Short mmCIF file of C-alpha atoms in Angstrom, two decimals:
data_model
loop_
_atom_site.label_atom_id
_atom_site.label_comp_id
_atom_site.label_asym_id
_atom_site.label_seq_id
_atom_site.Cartn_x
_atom_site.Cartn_y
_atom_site.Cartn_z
CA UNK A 49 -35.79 -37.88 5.41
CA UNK A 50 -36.44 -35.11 7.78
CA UNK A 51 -36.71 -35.88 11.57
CA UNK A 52 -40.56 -35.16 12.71
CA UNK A 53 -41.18 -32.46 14.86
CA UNK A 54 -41.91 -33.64 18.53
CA UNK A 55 -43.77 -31.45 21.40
CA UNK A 56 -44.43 -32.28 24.87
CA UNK A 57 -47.03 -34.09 25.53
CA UNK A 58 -49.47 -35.15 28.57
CA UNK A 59 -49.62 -38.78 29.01
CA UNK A 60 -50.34 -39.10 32.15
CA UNK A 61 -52.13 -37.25 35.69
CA UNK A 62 -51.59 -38.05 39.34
CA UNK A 63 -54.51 -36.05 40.60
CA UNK A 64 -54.05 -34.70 43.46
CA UNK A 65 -55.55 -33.77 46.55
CA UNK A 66 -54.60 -34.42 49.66
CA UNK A 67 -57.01 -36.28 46.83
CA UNK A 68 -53.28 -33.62 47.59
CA UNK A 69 -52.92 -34.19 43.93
CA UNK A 70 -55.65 -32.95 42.00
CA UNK A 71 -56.49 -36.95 42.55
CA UNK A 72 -55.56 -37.88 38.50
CA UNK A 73 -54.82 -35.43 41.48
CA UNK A 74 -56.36 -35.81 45.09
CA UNK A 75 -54.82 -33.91 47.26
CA UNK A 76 -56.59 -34.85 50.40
CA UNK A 77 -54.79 -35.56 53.58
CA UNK A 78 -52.90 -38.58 53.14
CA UNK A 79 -50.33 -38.73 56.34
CA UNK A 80 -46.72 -37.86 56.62
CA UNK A 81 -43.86 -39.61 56.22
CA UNK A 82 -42.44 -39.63 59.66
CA UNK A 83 -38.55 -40.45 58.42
CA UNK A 84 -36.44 -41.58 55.39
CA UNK A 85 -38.69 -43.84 52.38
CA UNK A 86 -38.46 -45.03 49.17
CA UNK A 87 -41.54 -44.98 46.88
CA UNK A 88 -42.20 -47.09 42.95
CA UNK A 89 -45.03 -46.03 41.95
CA UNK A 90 -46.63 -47.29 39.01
CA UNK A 91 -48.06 -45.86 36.37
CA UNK A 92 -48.91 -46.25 32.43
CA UNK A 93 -48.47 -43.77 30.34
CA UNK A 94 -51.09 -42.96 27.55
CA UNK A 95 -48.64 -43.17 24.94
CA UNK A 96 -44.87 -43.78 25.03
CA UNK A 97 -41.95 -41.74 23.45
CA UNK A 98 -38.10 -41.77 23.52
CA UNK A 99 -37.92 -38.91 26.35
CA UNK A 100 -40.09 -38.05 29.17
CA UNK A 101 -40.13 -35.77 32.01
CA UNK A 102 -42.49 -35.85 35.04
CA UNK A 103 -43.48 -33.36 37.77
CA UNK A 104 -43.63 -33.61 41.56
CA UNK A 105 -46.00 -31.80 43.64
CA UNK A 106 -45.73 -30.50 46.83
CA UNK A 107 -48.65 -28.19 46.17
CA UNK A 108 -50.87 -29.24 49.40
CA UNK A 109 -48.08 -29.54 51.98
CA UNK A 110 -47.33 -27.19 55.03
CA UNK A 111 -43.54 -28.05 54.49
CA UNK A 112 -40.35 -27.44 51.96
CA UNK A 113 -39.46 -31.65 50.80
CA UNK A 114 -36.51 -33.02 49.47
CA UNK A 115 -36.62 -35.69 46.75
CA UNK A 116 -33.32 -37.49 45.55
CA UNK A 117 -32.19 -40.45 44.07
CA UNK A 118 -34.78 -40.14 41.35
CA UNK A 119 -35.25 -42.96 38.72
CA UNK A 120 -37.47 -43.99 35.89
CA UNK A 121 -38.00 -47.05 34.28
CA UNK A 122 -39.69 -50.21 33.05
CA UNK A 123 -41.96 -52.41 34.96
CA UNK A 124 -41.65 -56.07 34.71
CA UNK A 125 -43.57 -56.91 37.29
CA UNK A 126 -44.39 -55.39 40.76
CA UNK A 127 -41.74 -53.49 41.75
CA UNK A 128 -39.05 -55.37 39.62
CA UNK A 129 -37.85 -53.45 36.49
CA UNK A 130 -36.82 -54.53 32.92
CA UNK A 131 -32.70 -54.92 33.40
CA UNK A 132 -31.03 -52.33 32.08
CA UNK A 133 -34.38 -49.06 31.77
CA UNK A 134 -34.14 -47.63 35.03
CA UNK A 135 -32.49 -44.24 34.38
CA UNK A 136 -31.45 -41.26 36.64
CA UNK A 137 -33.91 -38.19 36.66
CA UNK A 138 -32.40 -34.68 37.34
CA UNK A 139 -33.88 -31.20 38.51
CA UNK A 140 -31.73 -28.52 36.30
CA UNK A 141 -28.57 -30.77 36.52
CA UNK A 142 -28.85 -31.87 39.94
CA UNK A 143 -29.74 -35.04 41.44
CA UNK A 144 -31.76 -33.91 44.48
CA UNK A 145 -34.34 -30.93 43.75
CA UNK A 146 -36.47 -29.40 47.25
CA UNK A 147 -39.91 -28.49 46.58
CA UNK A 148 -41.65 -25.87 48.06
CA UNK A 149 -44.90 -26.06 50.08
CA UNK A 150 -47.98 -25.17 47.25
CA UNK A 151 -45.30 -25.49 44.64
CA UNK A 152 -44.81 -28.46 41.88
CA UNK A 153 -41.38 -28.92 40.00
CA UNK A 154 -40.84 -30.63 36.62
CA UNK A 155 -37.97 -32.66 35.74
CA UNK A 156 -35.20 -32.37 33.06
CA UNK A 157 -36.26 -34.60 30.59
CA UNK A 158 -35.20 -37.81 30.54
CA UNK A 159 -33.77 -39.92 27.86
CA UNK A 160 -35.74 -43.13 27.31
CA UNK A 161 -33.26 -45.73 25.85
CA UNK A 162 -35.09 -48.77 26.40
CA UNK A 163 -38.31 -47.02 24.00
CA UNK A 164 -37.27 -48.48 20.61
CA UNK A 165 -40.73 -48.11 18.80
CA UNK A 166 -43.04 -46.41 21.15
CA UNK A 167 -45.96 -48.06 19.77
CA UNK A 168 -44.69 -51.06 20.82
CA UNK A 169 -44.83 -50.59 24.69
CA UNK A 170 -48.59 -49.67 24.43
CA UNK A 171 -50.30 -51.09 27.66
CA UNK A 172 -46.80 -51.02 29.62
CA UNK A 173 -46.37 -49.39 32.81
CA UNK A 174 -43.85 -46.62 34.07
CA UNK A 175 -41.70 -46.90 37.37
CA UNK A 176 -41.24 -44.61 39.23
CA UNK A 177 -38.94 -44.46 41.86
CA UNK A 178 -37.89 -41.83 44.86
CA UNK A 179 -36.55 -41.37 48.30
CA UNK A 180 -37.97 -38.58 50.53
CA UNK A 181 -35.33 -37.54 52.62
CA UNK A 182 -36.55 -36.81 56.45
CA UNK A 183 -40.39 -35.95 57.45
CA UNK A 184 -42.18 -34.42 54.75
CA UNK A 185 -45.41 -33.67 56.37
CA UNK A 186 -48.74 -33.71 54.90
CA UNK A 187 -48.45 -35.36 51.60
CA UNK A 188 -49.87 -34.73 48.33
CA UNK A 189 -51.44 -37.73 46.65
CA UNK A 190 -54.14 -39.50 44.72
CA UNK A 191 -55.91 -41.83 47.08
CA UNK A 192 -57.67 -44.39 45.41
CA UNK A 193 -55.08 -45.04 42.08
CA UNK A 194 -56.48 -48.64 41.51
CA UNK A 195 -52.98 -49.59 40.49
CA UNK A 196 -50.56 -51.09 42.97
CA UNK A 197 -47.40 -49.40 43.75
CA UNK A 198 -44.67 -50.28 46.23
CA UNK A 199 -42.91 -48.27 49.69
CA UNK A 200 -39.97 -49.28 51.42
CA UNK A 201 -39.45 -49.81 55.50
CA UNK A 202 -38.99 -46.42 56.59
CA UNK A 203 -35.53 -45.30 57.03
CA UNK A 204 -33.91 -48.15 54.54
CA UNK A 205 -32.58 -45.25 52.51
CA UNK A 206 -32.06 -44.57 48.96
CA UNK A 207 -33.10 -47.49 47.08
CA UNK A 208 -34.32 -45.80 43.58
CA UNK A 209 -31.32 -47.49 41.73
CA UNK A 210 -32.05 -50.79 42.43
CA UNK A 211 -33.72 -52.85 39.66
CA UNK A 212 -34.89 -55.77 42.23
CA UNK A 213 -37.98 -56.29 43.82
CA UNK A 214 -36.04 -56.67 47.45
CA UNK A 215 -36.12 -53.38 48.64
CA UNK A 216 -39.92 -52.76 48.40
CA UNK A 217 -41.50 -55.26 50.18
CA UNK A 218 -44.98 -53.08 51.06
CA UNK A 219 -47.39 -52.27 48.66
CA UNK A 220 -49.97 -49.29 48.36
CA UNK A 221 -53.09 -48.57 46.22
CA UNK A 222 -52.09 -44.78 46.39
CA UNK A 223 -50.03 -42.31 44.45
CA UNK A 224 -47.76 -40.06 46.08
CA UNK A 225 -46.27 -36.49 45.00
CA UNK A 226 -45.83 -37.21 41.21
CA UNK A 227 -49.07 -35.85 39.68
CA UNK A 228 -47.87 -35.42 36.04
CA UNK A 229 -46.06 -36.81 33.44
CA UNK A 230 -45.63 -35.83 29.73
CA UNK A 231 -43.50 -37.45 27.03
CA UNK A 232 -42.00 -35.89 23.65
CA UNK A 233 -44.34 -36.60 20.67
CA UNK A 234 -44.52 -36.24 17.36
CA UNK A 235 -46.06 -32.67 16.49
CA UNK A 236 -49.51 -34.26 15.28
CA UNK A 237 -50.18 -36.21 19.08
CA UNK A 238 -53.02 -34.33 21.33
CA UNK A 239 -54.56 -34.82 24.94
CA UNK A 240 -57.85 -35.44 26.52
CA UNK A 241 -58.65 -34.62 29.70
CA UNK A 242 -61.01 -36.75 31.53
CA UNK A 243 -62.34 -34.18 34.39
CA UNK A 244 -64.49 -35.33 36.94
CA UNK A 245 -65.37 -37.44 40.03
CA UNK A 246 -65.22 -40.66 41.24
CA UNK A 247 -67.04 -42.18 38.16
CA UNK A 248 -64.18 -40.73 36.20
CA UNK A 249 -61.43 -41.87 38.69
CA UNK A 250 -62.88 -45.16 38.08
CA UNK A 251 -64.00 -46.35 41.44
CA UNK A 252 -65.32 -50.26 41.52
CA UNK A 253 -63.31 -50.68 38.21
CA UNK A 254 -60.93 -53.54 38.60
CA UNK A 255 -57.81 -53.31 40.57
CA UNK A 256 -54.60 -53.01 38.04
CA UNK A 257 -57.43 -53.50 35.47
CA UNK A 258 -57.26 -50.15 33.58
CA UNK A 259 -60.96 -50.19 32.51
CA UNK A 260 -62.03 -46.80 33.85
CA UNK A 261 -64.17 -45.71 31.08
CA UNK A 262 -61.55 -43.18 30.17
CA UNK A 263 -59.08 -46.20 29.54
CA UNK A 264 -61.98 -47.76 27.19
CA UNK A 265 -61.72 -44.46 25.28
CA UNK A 266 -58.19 -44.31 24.93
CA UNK A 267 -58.17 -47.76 23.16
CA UNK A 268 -60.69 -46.77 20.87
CA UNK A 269 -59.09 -43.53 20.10
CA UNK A 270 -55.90 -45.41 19.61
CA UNK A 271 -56.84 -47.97 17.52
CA UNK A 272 -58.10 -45.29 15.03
CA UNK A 273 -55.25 -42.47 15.69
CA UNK A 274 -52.08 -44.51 16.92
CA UNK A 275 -49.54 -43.77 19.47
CA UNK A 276 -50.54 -40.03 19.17
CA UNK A 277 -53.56 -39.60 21.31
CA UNK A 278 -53.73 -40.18 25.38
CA UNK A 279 -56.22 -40.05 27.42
CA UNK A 280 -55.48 -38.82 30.66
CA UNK A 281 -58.14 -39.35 34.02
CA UNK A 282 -58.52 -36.30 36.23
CA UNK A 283 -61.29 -37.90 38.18
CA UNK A 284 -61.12 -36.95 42.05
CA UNK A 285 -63.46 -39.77 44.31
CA UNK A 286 -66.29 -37.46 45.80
CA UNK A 287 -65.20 -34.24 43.70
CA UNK A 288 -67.58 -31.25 42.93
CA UNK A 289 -67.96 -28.52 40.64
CA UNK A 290 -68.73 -25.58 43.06
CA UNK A 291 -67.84 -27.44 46.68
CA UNK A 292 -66.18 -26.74 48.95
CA UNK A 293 -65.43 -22.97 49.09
CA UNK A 294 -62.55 -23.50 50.58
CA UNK A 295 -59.48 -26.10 50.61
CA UNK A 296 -56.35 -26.14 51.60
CA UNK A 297 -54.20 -28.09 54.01
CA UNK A 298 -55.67 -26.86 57.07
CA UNK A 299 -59.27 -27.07 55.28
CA UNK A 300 -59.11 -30.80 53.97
CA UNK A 301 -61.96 -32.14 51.99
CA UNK A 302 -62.91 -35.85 51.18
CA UNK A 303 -63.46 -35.13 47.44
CA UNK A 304 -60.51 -32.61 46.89
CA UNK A 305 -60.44 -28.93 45.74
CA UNK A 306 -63.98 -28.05 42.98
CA UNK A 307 -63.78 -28.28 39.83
CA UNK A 308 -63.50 -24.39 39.89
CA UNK A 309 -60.16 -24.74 41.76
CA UNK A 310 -58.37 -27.38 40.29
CA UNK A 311 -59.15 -26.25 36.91
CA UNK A 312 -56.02 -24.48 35.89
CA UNK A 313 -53.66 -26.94 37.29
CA UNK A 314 -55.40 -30.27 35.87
CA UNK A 315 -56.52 -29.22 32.31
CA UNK A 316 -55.45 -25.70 31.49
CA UNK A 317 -51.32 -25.88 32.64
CA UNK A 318 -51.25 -29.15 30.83
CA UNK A 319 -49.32 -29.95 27.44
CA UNK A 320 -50.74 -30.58 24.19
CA UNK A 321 -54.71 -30.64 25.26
CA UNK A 322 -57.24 -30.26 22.73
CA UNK A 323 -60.66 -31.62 24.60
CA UNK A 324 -61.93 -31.56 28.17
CA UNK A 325 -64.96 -34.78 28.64
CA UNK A 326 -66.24 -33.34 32.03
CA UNK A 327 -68.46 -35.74 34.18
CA UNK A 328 -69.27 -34.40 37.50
CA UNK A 329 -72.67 -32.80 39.46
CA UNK A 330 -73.51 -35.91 41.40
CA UNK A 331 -71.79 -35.12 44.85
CA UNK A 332 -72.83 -31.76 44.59
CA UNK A 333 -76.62 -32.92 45.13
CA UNK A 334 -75.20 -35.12 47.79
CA UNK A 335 -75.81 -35.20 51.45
CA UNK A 336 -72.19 -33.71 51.58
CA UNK A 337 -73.01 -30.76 48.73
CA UNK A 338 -76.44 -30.00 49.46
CA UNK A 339 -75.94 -27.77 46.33
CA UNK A 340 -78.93 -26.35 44.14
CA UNK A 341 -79.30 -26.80 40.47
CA UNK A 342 -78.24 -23.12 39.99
CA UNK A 343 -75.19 -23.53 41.74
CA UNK A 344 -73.85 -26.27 39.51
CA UNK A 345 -74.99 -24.45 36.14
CA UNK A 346 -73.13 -21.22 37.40
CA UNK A 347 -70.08 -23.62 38.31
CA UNK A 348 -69.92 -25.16 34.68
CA UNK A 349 -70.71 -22.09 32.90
CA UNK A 350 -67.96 -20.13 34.70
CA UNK A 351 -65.43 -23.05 34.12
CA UNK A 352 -66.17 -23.60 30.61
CA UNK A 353 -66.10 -19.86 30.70
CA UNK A 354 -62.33 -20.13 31.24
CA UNK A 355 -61.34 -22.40 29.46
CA UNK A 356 -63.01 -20.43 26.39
CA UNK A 357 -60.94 -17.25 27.64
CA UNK A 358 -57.46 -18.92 27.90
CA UNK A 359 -58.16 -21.69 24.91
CA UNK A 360 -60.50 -21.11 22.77
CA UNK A 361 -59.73 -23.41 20.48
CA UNK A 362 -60.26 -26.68 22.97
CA UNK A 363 -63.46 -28.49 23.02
CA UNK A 364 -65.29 -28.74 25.94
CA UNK A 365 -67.39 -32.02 26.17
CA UNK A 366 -70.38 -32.22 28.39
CA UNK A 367 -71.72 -35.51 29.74
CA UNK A 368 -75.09 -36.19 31.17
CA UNK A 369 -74.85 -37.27 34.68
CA UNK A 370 -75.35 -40.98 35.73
CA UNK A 371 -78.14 -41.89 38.28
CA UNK A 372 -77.26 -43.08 41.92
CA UNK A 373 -80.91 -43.48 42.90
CA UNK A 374 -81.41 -46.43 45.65
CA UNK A 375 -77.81 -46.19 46.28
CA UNK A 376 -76.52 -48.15 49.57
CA UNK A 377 -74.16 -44.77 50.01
CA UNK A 378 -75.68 -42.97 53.40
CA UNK A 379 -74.91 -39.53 51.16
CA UNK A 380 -76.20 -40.61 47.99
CA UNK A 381 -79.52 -42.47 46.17
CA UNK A 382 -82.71 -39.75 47.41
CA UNK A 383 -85.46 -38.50 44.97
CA UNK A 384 -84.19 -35.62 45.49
CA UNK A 385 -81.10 -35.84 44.47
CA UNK A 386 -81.94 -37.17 41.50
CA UNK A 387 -84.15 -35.05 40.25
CA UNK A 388 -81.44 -32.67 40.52
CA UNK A 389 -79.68 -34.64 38.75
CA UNK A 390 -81.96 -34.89 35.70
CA UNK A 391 -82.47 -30.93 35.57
CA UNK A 392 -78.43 -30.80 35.32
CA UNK A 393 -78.89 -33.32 32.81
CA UNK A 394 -81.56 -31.39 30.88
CA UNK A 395 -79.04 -28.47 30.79
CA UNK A 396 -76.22 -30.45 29.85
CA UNK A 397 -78.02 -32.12 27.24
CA UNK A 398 -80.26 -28.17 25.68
CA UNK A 399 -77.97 -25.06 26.94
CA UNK A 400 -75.33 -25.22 24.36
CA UNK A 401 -72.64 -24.62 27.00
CA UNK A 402 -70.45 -27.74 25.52
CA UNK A 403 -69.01 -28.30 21.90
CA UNK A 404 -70.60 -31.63 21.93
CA UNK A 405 -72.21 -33.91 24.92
CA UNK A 406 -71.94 -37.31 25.55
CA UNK A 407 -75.19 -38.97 26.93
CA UNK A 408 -73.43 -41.73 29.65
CA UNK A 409 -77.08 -41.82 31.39
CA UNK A 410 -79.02 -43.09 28.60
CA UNK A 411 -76.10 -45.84 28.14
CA UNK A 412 -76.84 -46.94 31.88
CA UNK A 413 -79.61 -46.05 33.45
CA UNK A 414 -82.28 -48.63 33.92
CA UNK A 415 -86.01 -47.20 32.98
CA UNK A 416 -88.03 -49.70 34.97
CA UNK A 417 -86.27 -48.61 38.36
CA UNK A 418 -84.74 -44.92 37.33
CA UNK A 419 -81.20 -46.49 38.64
CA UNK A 420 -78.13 -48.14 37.56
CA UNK A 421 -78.69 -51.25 34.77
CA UNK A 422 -78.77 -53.98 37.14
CA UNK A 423 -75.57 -55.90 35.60
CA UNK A 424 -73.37 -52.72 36.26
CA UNK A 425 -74.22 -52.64 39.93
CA UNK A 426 -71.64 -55.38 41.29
CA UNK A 427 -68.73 -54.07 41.70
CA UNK A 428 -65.66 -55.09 40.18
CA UNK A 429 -62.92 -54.69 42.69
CA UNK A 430 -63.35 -56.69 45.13
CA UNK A 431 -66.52 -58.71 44.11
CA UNK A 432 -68.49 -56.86 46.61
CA UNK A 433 -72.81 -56.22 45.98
CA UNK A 434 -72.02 -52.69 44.64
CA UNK A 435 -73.74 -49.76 45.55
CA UNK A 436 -75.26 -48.55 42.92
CA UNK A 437 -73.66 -45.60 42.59
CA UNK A 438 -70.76 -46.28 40.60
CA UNK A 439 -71.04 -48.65 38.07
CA UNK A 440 -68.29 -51.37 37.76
CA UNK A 441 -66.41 -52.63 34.71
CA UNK A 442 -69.23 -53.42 32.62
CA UNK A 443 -70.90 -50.00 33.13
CA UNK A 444 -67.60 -48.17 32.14
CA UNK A 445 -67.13 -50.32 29.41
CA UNK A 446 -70.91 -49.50 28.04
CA UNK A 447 -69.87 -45.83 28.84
CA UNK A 448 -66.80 -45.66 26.87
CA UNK A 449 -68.30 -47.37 23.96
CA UNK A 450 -71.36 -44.68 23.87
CA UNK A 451 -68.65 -42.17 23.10
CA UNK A 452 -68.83 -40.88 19.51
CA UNK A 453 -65.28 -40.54 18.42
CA UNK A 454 -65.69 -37.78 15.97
CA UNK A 455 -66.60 -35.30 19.03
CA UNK A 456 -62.76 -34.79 18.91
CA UNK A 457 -62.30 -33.38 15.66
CA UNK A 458 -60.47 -30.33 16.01
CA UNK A 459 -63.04 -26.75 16.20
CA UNK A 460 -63.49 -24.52 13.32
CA UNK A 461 -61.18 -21.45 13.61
CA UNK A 462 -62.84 -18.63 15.35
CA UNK A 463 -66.03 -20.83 16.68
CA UNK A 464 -66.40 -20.08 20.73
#
């Protein structure tokens, strides 16, 4: 029998900003490391596959930073690994790689040994482990991963070896510097990028929970398709399509880099997409984006503009826009905001901008009060009252289940 191709594939996004990675990347200012640490951070890839390779970004420091002692391998359970997965990682044949600032570096790949069947580790979670060597200034992250990850004391040193739990004793919520991962796949596997804001990124979702509503669709998707479709979230919390103008490490922004910035490096530079579900508008009506209706519609149209110029043969998904009227959120919840929102919505919904549109208000919006259902207000995090802006896991759940699956069969040659 012949061996079946394999290509790289996406399977996973940090998102940084300083949401410093696009936050899947938020680059948004997260602090410096003021000396020598160790970070494991955790992630789960989409699918699995017998080599992987994984990229870390530097791409919203002010400062060169060294990574060494590099290692990947199999959770077990909080920082401890599976004995015997964690394997060395290597930047063209070396074991320390330095990363300039605004620049990202991938890995050579890495050869999986533990991955027997990848089907089999469906739902199992990557580690991830690295050593900063000296101050490494602003850092690029993802703020609000909703997955637990673990730092040493600063200055214990190179610990990335180590299959224990010992050496990280402190625990963060964040992801730091790694914004991408792919894995080889058989030649058949494709991506979808979840783009958006915090909605997408999943916030009041529960903690280590993976039920963003991009997580929902992923199991769906898989259950039809197999280990040959992921799902990856580039939601940034408080992200916009045409705010802020500018960003950059001396112009920080709570919701990362627009849509229109981040475009190229979290859907366009990635492996093996076929489909884009975008979700965003809301914080651009916000007290914070005080944007018009216009400004949004130009925003999409000149995004999905590129992506039709540099792949024209990738879908680009529209959804309608979920209500935050009422919201508790000082920058959120007017009538005027949301009937911004429900012109976007209208356009969504009647330009024929998008190869297909999803309709995630009409699965949660309430029509006696114009909000959020009332069951998807509580959120699921930390059992708080909600704020009826983002829905929790029963909203997301409802919202990945309103997704017709057959929005991601592959476009007609030559349609735009």
């Amino acid at each position: 029998m012949r061996p079946c191709a394999l290509v790289h594939l996406i399977v996973y996004v940090g998102r940084a900003g300083l949401q410093g990675l696009s936050q899947q990347q938020k680059p948004a200012r997260a602090g410096k490391s003021r000396g020598s640490i160790r970070f494991r951070l955790i992630v789960r890839p989409d699918i699995w596959g017998r080599q992987a390779r994984l990229r870390l970004s530097n791409v919203f420091g002010t400062k060169a930073v060294t990574f060494d002692d590099v290692f990947v391998g199999l959770q077990m359970g909080g920082p401890a690994l599976v004995k015997g997965t964690n394997q060395p990682v290597t930047f063209g044949g070396k074991a320390s790689v330095t990363v300039a600032p605004g620049s990202a570096v991938w890995s050579d790949g890495i050869q999986l040994g533990f991955v027997r069947d990848p089907a089999e580790l469906a739902g199992r979670k990557l580690a991830i482990s690295f050593h900063v060597a000296g101050e490494s200034g602003p850092m690029t992250w993802h703020a609000k991963a909703l997955t637990t990850s673990y730092v040493t004391a600063p200055g214990a040193g190179s610990k990335g070896k180590s299959e224990d739990e010992a050496a990280f004793p402190y625990s963060t919520a964040s992801w730091f510097f790694v914004d991408a991962v792919e894995m080889m796949a058989p030649a058949n596997s494709f991506a979808i990028v979840a783009f958006g804001d915090s909605i997408t990124d999943g916030t009041a979702s529960t903690m280590n929970g993976d039920d963003r509503w991009p997580d929902v669709l992923s199991r769906r998707l898989q259950a039809v398709h197999g280990n040959r479709i992921a799902v990856v979230n580039a939601g940034i919390g408080g992200n916009q399509i045409a705010g802020p103008a500018e960003y950059s490490p001396q112009k920080p922004f709570p919701g990362g880099p627009s849509a229109m910035q981040r475009i190229e490096r979290d859907v366009l530079e990635l492996s093996g997409v076929t489909a884009m579900i975008w979700l965003e508008g809301i914080n651009d009506f916000s007290r914070n984006g005080n944007a018009s209706v216009e400004t949004a519609q130009n925003g999409m149209k000149e995004v999905v503009g590129r992506i039709r110029a540099r792949q024209p043969q990738m879908r680009v998904i529209g959804t309608t826009v979920v209500s935050a009227l009422g919201s508790s959120n000082a920058a959120h919840g007017s009538p005027e905001q949301d009937d911004k929102r429900k012109a976007l919505n209208e356009f969504i919904r009647t330009s024929g901008l998008f190869d297909g549109v999803i309709d995630f208000d009409k699965a949660t919006l309430d029509p006696q009060t114009g909000g959020l259902k009332p069951e998807f207000v509580p959120e699921s995090t930390t059992g708080g009252p909600g704020d009826k802006l983002h829905p929790n896991r029963a909203g997301y759940l409802a919202m990945g289940m309103a997704i017709n699956l057959d929005l991601f069969a592959p476009k007609a040659q030559g349609r735009r």
